[in-house]
């Protein structure tokens, strides 16, 4: 039996592992981290690689290693200055990923890695976890660090197109999408946020004049996903005092700059638009917009009536907001009498403990950690809370 078992080896799970190991609260032989992928951070690397995001949106102090300035120190030693962007010194994706790999290597995370997908968790004095392959793992303490990244959001009209001509429409973050080279132009990118914009930059450089980006709303310019005041007491003090979890959920919804993008990315798409390489349309698609048969795909935009005939539609429409992992978390909630808010998400203590020896991080911790919970800063806040409580 292990001391600690982390479910999910993404940004959140790896950050918790790093804090647990570096604080000396556990050791490599007493920790397991289970994830369906062969290697840590696979989802993160696939998603950010697919859209070729050059720089992170978050500043250099947000990374997965326990030492707060380690990314900065690593970058200064091994990279040119241009790997830090702008006033917030946002790290390049290359630097960030390299630093992740180095940090995980330093704590020997590969020795803790178990490849598998959890399908059940129950308490038999200690925790017993079962994987889809029928493997059983046991531990004293469990951290659930699965995120929403496996539930891309598909609008209803897009589901209809998928049914009719499956090979012509994808969500860019579908697990099955490994690279964009398999897709044919002309492209229609659906979405107006940072992922849609990065994807538009990438594809319109590769296929100038063959990329249209359609967004329902004017561009929402914000440096970050949420105001940095949410990283400290400025906003979290009053958030902590809210006893009503519906109010907390509303606060989170209002605080998140959904579908937004920072200025530099906005400038990039505007420049490509001016050069005629990218077309940007402010309009909507709905079920009645679509005409398909086995060969053709035509969309009529709701407001302008303009007709588009893309070869490939790529959705960059974010993720489903509902609680991830419902299929195996629901029985756990019932059997252990765990409390959940109206929105379905866990109600946990300030230490992110759902019940004795069961912790959460990332999206599942957001009713306590707040709007930044899903981000790298949120991973650090969750890891700090868990580690300092034990
Ligand atoms: C394109 C993109 C760019 C982003 N850029 C930034 C940024 O610059 N700064 C920032 O702070 N945030 C950013 N984010 C937001 C956030 O930091 C990332 O989405 C991050 O990957 C979330 O971490 P996670 O651990 O929740 O999810 P993931 O990294 O996806 O990891 C979750 C892991 O849990 C695994 N898992 C799920 N279910 C199970 C199960 N049943 N059993 C075992 N394992 C399971 C998954 O397979 C996955 O490997 C970005 C997000 C995206 C999509």
PDB file of N, CA and C in Angstrom, residues 180-245:
ATOM      1  N   UNK A 180      -2.667  18.510 -36.927  1.00  0.00           N
ATOM      2  CA  UNK A 180      -3.606  19.152 -37.859  1.00  0.00           C
ATOM      3  C   UNK A 180      -3.257  18.839 -39.317  1.00  0.00           C
ATOM      4  N   UNK A 181      -2.108  18.199 -39.546  1.00  0.00           N
ATOM      5  CA  UNK A 181      -1.677  17.926 -40.925  1.00  0.00           C
ATOM      6  C   UNK A 181      -2.645  17.008 -41.680  1.00  0.00           C
ATOM      7  N   UNK A 182      -3.429  16.240 -40.925  1.00  0.00           N
ATOM      8  CA  UNK A 182      -4.355  15.310 -41.582  1.00  0.00           C
ATOM      9  C   UNK A 182      -5.580  16.016 -42.156  1.00  0.00           C
ATOM     10  N   UNK A 183      -5.780  17.279 -41.782  1.00  0.00           N
ATOM     11  CA  UNK A 183      -6.990  17.977 -42.202  1.00  0.00           C
ATOM     12  C   UNK A 183      -6.742  18.784 -43.476  1.00  0.00           C
ATOM     13  N   UNK A 184      -7.829  18.918 -44.255  1.00  0.00           N
ATOM     14  CA  UNK A 184      -7.681  19.650 -45.527  1.00  0.00           C
ATOM     15  C   UNK A 184      -8.312  21.029 -45.440  1.00  0.00           C
ATOM     16  N   UNK A 185      -7.684  22.020 -46.097  1.00  0.00           N
ATOM     17  CA  UNK A 185      -8.296  23.343 -46.189  1.00  0.00           C
ATOM     18  C   UNK A 185      -9.402  23.328 -47.257  1.00  0.00           C
ATOM     19  N   UNK A 186     -10.255  24.335 -47.317  1.00  0.00           N
ATOM     20  CA  UNK A 186     -10.339  25.494 -46.435  1.00  0.00           C
ATOM     21  C   UNK A 186     -10.900  25.139 -45.046  1.00  0.00           C
ATOM     22  N   UNK A 187     -10.442  25.911 -44.051  1.00  0.00           N
ATOM     23  CA  UNK A 187     -10.825  25.645 -42.668  1.00  0.00           C
ATOM     24  C   UNK A 187     -11.831  26.671 -42.169  1.00  0.00           C
ATOM     25  N   UNK A 188     -12.734  26.185 -41.338  1.00  0.00           N
ATOM     26  CA  UNK A 188     -13.573  27.099 -40.565  1.00  0.00           C
ATOM     27  C   UNK A 188     -13.270  26.831 -39.096  1.00  0.00           C
ATOM     28  N   UNK A 189     -12.758  27.846 -38.415  1.00  0.00           N
ATOM     29  CA  UNK A 189     -12.465  27.717 -36.984  1.00  0.00           C
ATOM     30  C   UNK A 189     -13.601  28.382 -36.218  1.00  0.00           C
ATOM     31  N   UNK A 190     -14.180  27.654 -35.293  1.00  0.00           N
ATOM     32  CA  UNK A 190     -15.319  28.181 -34.556  1.00  0.00           C
ATOM     33  C   UNK A 190     -14.888  28.528 -33.141  1.00  0.00           C
ATOM     34  N   UNK A 191     -14.956  29.813 -32.796  1.00  0.00           N
ATOM     35  CA  UNK A 191     -14.574  30.250 -31.454  1.00  0.00           C
ATOM     36  C   UNK A 191     -13.854  31.581 -31.543  1.00  0.00           C
ATOM     37  N   UNK A 192     -13.892  32.330 -30.435  1.00  0.00           N
ATOM     38  CA  UNK A 192     -13.272  33.657 -30.460  1.00  0.00           C
ATOM     39  C   UNK A 192     -12.307  33.859 -29.313  1.00  0.00           C
ATOM     40  N   UNK A 193     -11.913  32.776 -28.665  1.00  0.00           N
ATOM     41  CA  UNK A 193     -11.005  32.887 -27.530  1.00  0.00           C
ATOM     42  C   UNK A 193      -9.567  32.608 -27.927  1.00  0.00           C
ATOM     43  N   UNK A 194      -8.738  32.439 -26.926  1.00  0.00           N
ATOM     44  CA  UNK A 194      -7.294  32.337 -27.160  1.00  0.00           C
ATOM     45  C   UNK A 194      -6.919  31.087 -27.961  1.00  0.00           C
ATOM     46  N   UNK A 195      -7.591  29.962 -27.727  1.00  0.00           N
ATOM     47  CA  UNK A 195      -7.231  28.739 -28.460  1.00  0.00           C
ATOM     48  C   UNK A 195      -7.606  28.883 -29.927  1.00  0.00           C
ATOM     49  N   UNK A 196      -8.803  29.445 -30.186  1.00  0.00           N
ATOM     50  CA  UNK A 196      -9.229  29.671 -31.576  1.00  0.00           C
ATOM     51  C   UNK A 196      -8.232  30.594 -32.272  1.00  0.00           C
ATOM     52  N   UNK A 197      -7.795  31.618 -31.555  1.00  0.00           N
ATOM     53  CA  UNK A 197      -6.884  32.596 -32.162  1.00  0.00           C
ATOM     54  C   UNK A 197      -5.518  31.973 -32.472  1.00  0.00           C
ATOM     55  N   UNK A 198      -4.962  31.214 -31.517  1.00  0.00           N
ATOM     56  CA  UNK A 198      -3.679  30.556 -31.794  1.00  0.00           C
ATOM     57  C   UNK A 198      -3.800  29.615 -32.995  1.00  0.00           C
ATOM     58  N   UNK A 199      -4.899  28.883 -33.035  1.00  0.00           N
ATOM     59  CA  UNK A 199      -5.096  27.936 -34.135  1.00  0.00           C
ATOM     60  C   UNK A 199      -5.223  28.681 -35.463  1.00  0.00           C
ATOM     61  N   UNK A 200      -5.932  29.803 -35.416  1.00  0.00           N
ATOM     62  CA  UNK A 200      -6.103  30.609 -36.629  1.00  0.00           C
ATOM     63  C   UNK A 200      -4.754  31.134 -37.118  1.00  0.00           C
ATOM     64  N   UNK A 201      -3.903  31.551 -36.182  1.00  0.00           N
ATOM     65  CA  UNK A 201      -2.575  32.045 -36.566  1.00  0.00           C
ATOM     66  C   UNK A 201      -1.798  30.918 -37.236  1.00  0.00           C
ATOM     67  N   UNK A 202      -1.804  29.757 -36.584  1.00  0.00           N
ATOM     68  CA  UNK A 202      -1.034  28.625 -37.118  1.00  0.00           C
ATOM     69  C   UNK A 202      -1.525  28.247 -38.533  1.00  0.00           C
ATOM     70  N   UNK A 203      -2.835  28.057 -38.677  1.00  0.00           N
ATOM     71  CA  UNK A 203      -3.340  27.543 -39.958  1.00  0.00           C
ATOM     72  C   UNK A 203      -3.279  28.597 -41.065  1.00  0.00           C
ATOM     73  N   UNK A 204      -3.499  29.868 -40.701  1.00  0.00           N
ATOM     74  CA  UNK A 204      -3.483  30.859 -41.788  1.00  0.00           C
ATOM     75  C   UNK A 204      -2.064  31.157 -42.260  1.00  0.00           C
ATOM     76  N   UNK A 205      -1.067  30.829 -41.426  1.00  0.00           N
ATOM     77  CA  UNK A 205       0.312  30.933 -41.929  1.00  0.00           C
ATOM     78  C   UNK A 205       0.594  29.766 -42.878  1.00  0.00           C
ATOM     79  N   UNK A 206       0.037  28.601 -42.555  1.00  0.00           N
ATOM     80  CA  UNK A 206       0.252  27.420 -43.413  1.00  0.00           C
ATOM     81  C   UNK A 206      -0.595  27.471 -44.679  1.00  0.00           C
ATOM     82  N   UNK A 207      -1.817  27.979 -44.525  1.00  0.00           N
ATOM     83  CA  UNK A 207      -2.767  27.987 -45.647  1.00  0.00           C
ATOM     84  C   UNK A 207      -3.340  29.393 -45.805  1.00  0.00           C
ATOM     85  N   UNK A 208      -2.503  30.367 -46.240  1.00  0.00           N
ATOM     86  CA  UNK A 208      -2.982  31.752 -46.314  1.00  0.00           C
ATOM     87  C   UNK A 208      -4.228  31.861 -47.193  1.00  0.00           C
ATOM     88  N   UNK A 209      -5.206  32.602 -46.685  1.00  0.00           N
ATOM     89  CA  UNK A 209      -6.429  32.840 -47.463  1.00  0.00           C
ATOM     90  C   UNK A 209      -7.415  31.684 -47.400  1.00  0.00           C
ATOM     91  N   UNK A 210      -7.069  30.648 -46.661  1.00  0.00           N
ATOM     92  CA  UNK A 210      -7.978  29.485 -46.626  1.00  0.00           C
ATOM     93  C   UNK A 210      -8.509  29.209 -45.219  1.00  0.00           C
ATOM     94  N   UNK A 211      -8.461  30.245 -44.391  1.00  0.00           N
ATOM     95  CA  UNK A 211      -8.920  30.057 -43.009  1.00  0.00           C
ATOM     96  C   UNK A 211      -9.931  31.153 -42.654  1.00  0.00           C
ATOM     97  N   UNK A 212     -11.083  30.714 -42.167  1.00  0.00           N
ATOM     98  CA  UNK A 212     -12.081  31.660 -41.655  1.00  0.00           C
ATOM     99  C   UNK A 212     -12.302  31.346 -40.183  1.00  0.00           C
ATOM    100  N   UNK A 213     -12.359  32.424 -39.414  1.00  0.00           N
ATOM    101  CA  UNK A 213     -12.609  32.260 -37.977  1.00  0.00           C
ATOM    102  C   UNK A 213     -13.979  32.873 -37.724  1.00  0.00           C
ATOM    103  N   UNK A 214     -14.890  32.101 -37.160  1.00  0.00           N
ATOM    104  CA  UNK A 214     -16.198  32.675 -36.873  1.00  0.00           C
ATOM    105  C   UNK A 214     -16.408  32.731 -35.363  1.00  0.00           C
ATOM    106  N   UNK A 215     -16.741  33.924 -34.896  1.00  0.00           N
ATOM    107  CA  UNK A 215     -16.958  34.110 -33.457  1.00  0.00           C
ATOM    108  C   UNK A 215     -18.288  34.818 -33.226  1.00  0.00           C
ATOM    109  N   UNK A 216     -18.984  34.361 -32.161  1.00  0.00           N
ATOM    110  CA  UNK A 216     -20.309  34.928 -31.868  1.00  0.00           C
ATOM    111  C   UNK A 216     -20.221  36.300 -31.229  1.00  0.00           C
ATOM    112  N   UNK A 217     -19.041  36.568 -30.632  1.00  0.00           N
ATOM    113  CA  UNK A 217     -18.947  37.818 -29.865  1.00  0.00           C
ATOM    114  C   UNK A 217     -17.718  38.618 -30.308  1.00  0.00           C
ATOM    115  N   UNK A 218     -17.742  39.929 -30.045  1.00  0.00           N
ATOM    116  CA  UNK A 218     -16.540  40.723 -30.330  1.00  0.00           C
ATOM    117  C   UNK A 218     -15.394  40.176 -29.487  1.00  0.00           C
ATOM    118  N   UNK A 219     -14.160  40.408 -29.910  1.00  0.00           N
ATOM    119  CA  UNK A 219     -13.029  39.883 -29.145  1.00  0.00           C
ATOM    120  C   UNK A 219     -13.009  40.496 -27.748  1.00  0.00           C
ATOM    121  N   UNK A 220     -12.789  39.614 -26.763  1.00  0.00           N
ATOM    122  CA  UNK A 220     -12.744  40.066 -25.363  1.00  0.00           C
ATOM    123  C   UNK A 220     -11.288  40.089 -24.944  1.00  0.00           C
ATOM    124  N   UNK A 221     -10.768  41.286 -24.770  1.00  0.00           N
ATOM    125  CA  UNK A 221      -9.331  41.405 -24.500  1.00  0.00           C
ATOM    126  C   UNK A 221      -9.050  41.445 -23.003  1.00  0.00           C
ATOM    127  N   UNK A 222      -8.350  40.439 -22.540  1.00  0.00           N
ATOM    128  CA  UNK A 222      -7.931  40.377 -21.136  1.00  0.00           C
ATOM    129  C   UNK A 222      -6.566  39.716 -21.097  1.00  0.00           C
ATOM    130  N   UNK A 223      -5.699  40.229 -20.236  1.00  0.00           N
ATOM    131  CA  UNK A 223      -4.367  39.624 -20.145  1.00  0.00           C
ATOM    132  C   UNK A 223      -4.447  38.191 -19.637  1.00  0.00           C
ATOM    133  N   UNK A 224      -5.323  37.953 -18.657  1.00  0.00           N
ATOM    134  CA  UNK A 224      -5.364  36.629 -18.014  1.00  0.00           C
ATOM    135  C   UNK A 224      -6.775  36.038 -18.032  1.00  0.00           C
ATOM    136  N   UNK A 225      -6.853  34.769 -17.662  1.00  0.00           N
ATOM    137  CA  UNK A 225      -8.139  34.069 -17.581  1.00  0.00           C
ATOM    138  C   UNK A 225      -9.050  34.678 -16.519  1.00  0.00           C
ATOM    139  N   UNK A 226      -8.416  35.186 -15.458  1.00  0.00           N
ATOM    140  CA  UNK A 226      -9.188  35.874 -14.413  1.00  0.00           C
ATOM    141  C   UNK A 226      -8.260  36.913 -13.781  1.00  0.00           C
ATOM    142  N   UNK A 227      -8.855  37.858 -13.076  1.00  0.00           N
ATOM    143  CA  UNK A 227      -8.063  38.940 -12.470  1.00  0.00           C
ATOM    144  C   UNK A 227      -7.055  38.362 -11.463  1.00  0.00           C
ATOM    145  N   UNK A 228      -5.793  38.840 -11.501  1.00  0.00           N
ATOM    146  CA  UNK A 228      -4.790  38.303 -10.564  1.00  0.00           C
ATOM    147  C   UNK A 228      -5.175  38.497  -9.091  1.00  0.00           C
ATOM    148  N   UNK A 229      -6.133  39.359  -8.815  1.00  0.00           N
ATOM    149  CA  UNK A 229      -6.639  39.525  -7.443  1.00  0.00           C
ATOM    150  C   UNK A 229      -7.180  38.221  -6.866  1.00  0.00           C
ATOM    151  N   UNK A 230      -7.533  37.277  -7.764  1.00  0.00           N
ATOM    152  CA  UNK A 230      -8.050  35.977  -7.325  1.00  0.00           C
ATOM    153  C   UNK A 230      -6.949  35.027  -6.868  1.00  0.00           C
ATOM    154  N   UNK A 231      -5.705  35.474  -7.002  1.00  0.00           N
ATOM    155  CA  UNK A 231      -4.603  34.597  -6.564  1.00  0.00           C
ATOM    156  C   UNK A 231      -4.258  34.839  -5.104  1.00  0.00           C
ATOM    157  N   UNK A 232      -4.866  35.862  -4.526  1.00  0.00           N
ATOM    158  CA  UNK A 232      -4.532  36.176  -3.129  1.00  0.00           C
ATOM    159  C   UNK A 232      -5.751  36.666  -2.386  1.00  0.00           C
ATOM    160  N   UNK A 233      -5.482  37.325  -1.273  1.00  0.00           N
ATOM    161  CA  UNK A 233      -6.557  37.704  -0.360  1.00  0.00           C
ATOM    162  C   UNK A 233      -7.485  38.796  -0.917  1.00  0.00           C
ATOM    163  N   UNK A 234      -7.005  39.537  -1.925  1.00  0.00           N
ATOM    164  CA  UNK A 234      -7.812  40.660  -2.431  1.00  0.00           C
ATOM    165  C   UNK A 234      -9.271  40.207  -2.690  1.00  0.00           C
ATOM    166  N   UNK A 235      -9.423  39.116  -3.433  1.00  0.00           N
ATOM    167  CA  UNK A 235     -10.778  38.623  -3.703  1.00  0.00           C
ATOM    168  C   UNK A 235     -11.101  37.350  -2.931  1.00  0.00           C
ATOM    169  N   UNK A 236     -10.073  36.582  -2.591  1.00  0.00           N
ATOM    170  CA  UNK A 236     -10.367  35.281  -1.967  1.00  0.00           C
ATOM    171  C   UNK A 236     -10.894  35.436  -0.539  1.00  0.00           C
ATOM    172  N   UNK A 237     -10.561  36.562   0.120  1.00  0.00           N
ATOM    173  CA  UNK A 237     -11.037  36.721   1.500  1.00  0.00           C
ATOM    174  C   UNK A 237     -12.569  36.715   1.529  1.00  0.00           C
ATOM    175  N   UNK A 238     -13.181  37.529   0.672  1.00  0.00           N
ATOM    176  CA  UNK A 238     -14.655  37.580   0.717  1.00  0.00           C
ATOM    177  C   UNK A 238     -15.256  36.305   0.107  1.00  0.00           C
ATOM    178  N   UNK A 239     -14.556  35.704  -0.859  1.00  0.00           N
ATOM    179  CA  UNK A 239     -15.024  34.443  -1.467  1.00  0.00           C
ATOM    180  C   UNK A 239     -15.101  33.353  -0.395  1.00  0.00           C
ATOM    181  N   UNK A 240     -14.041  33.291   0.430  1.00  0.00           N
ATOM    182  CA  UNK A 240     -13.970  32.314   1.536  1.00  0.00           C
ATOM    183  C   UNK A 240     -15.133  32.435   2.492  1.00  0.00           C
ATOM    184  N   UNK A 241     -15.622  33.682   2.616  1.00  0.00           N
ATOM    185  CA  UNK A 241     -16.679  33.906   3.606  1.00  0.00           C
ATOM    186  C   UNK A 241     -18.072  33.572   3.081  1.00  0.00           C
ATOM    187  N   UNK A 242     -18.158  33.277   1.777  1.00  0.00           N
ATOM    188  CA  UNK A 242     -19.476  32.956   1.220  1.00  0.00           C
ATOM    189  C   UNK A 242     -19.875  31.546   1.640  1.00  0.00           C
ATOM    190  N   UNK A 243     -20.959  31.455   2.420  1.00  0.00           N
ATOM    191  CA  UNK A 243     -21.385  30.135   2.889  1.00  0.00           C
ATOM    192  C   UNK A 243     -22.188  29.421   1.794  1.00  0.00           C
ATOM    193  N   UNK A 244     -22.778  30.205   0.892  1.00  0.00           N
ATOM    194  CA  UNK A 244     -23.647  29.625  -0.137  1.00  0.00           C
ATOM    195  C   UNK A 244     -22.807  29.254  -1.369  1.00  0.00           C
ATOM    196  N   UNK A 245     -22.844  27.968  -1.721  1.00  0.00           N
ATOM    197  CA  UNK A 245     -21.989  27.514  -2.826  1.00  0.00           C
ATOM    198  C   UNK A 245     -22.537  27.929  -4.190  1.00  0.00           C
TER     199      UNK A 245
END
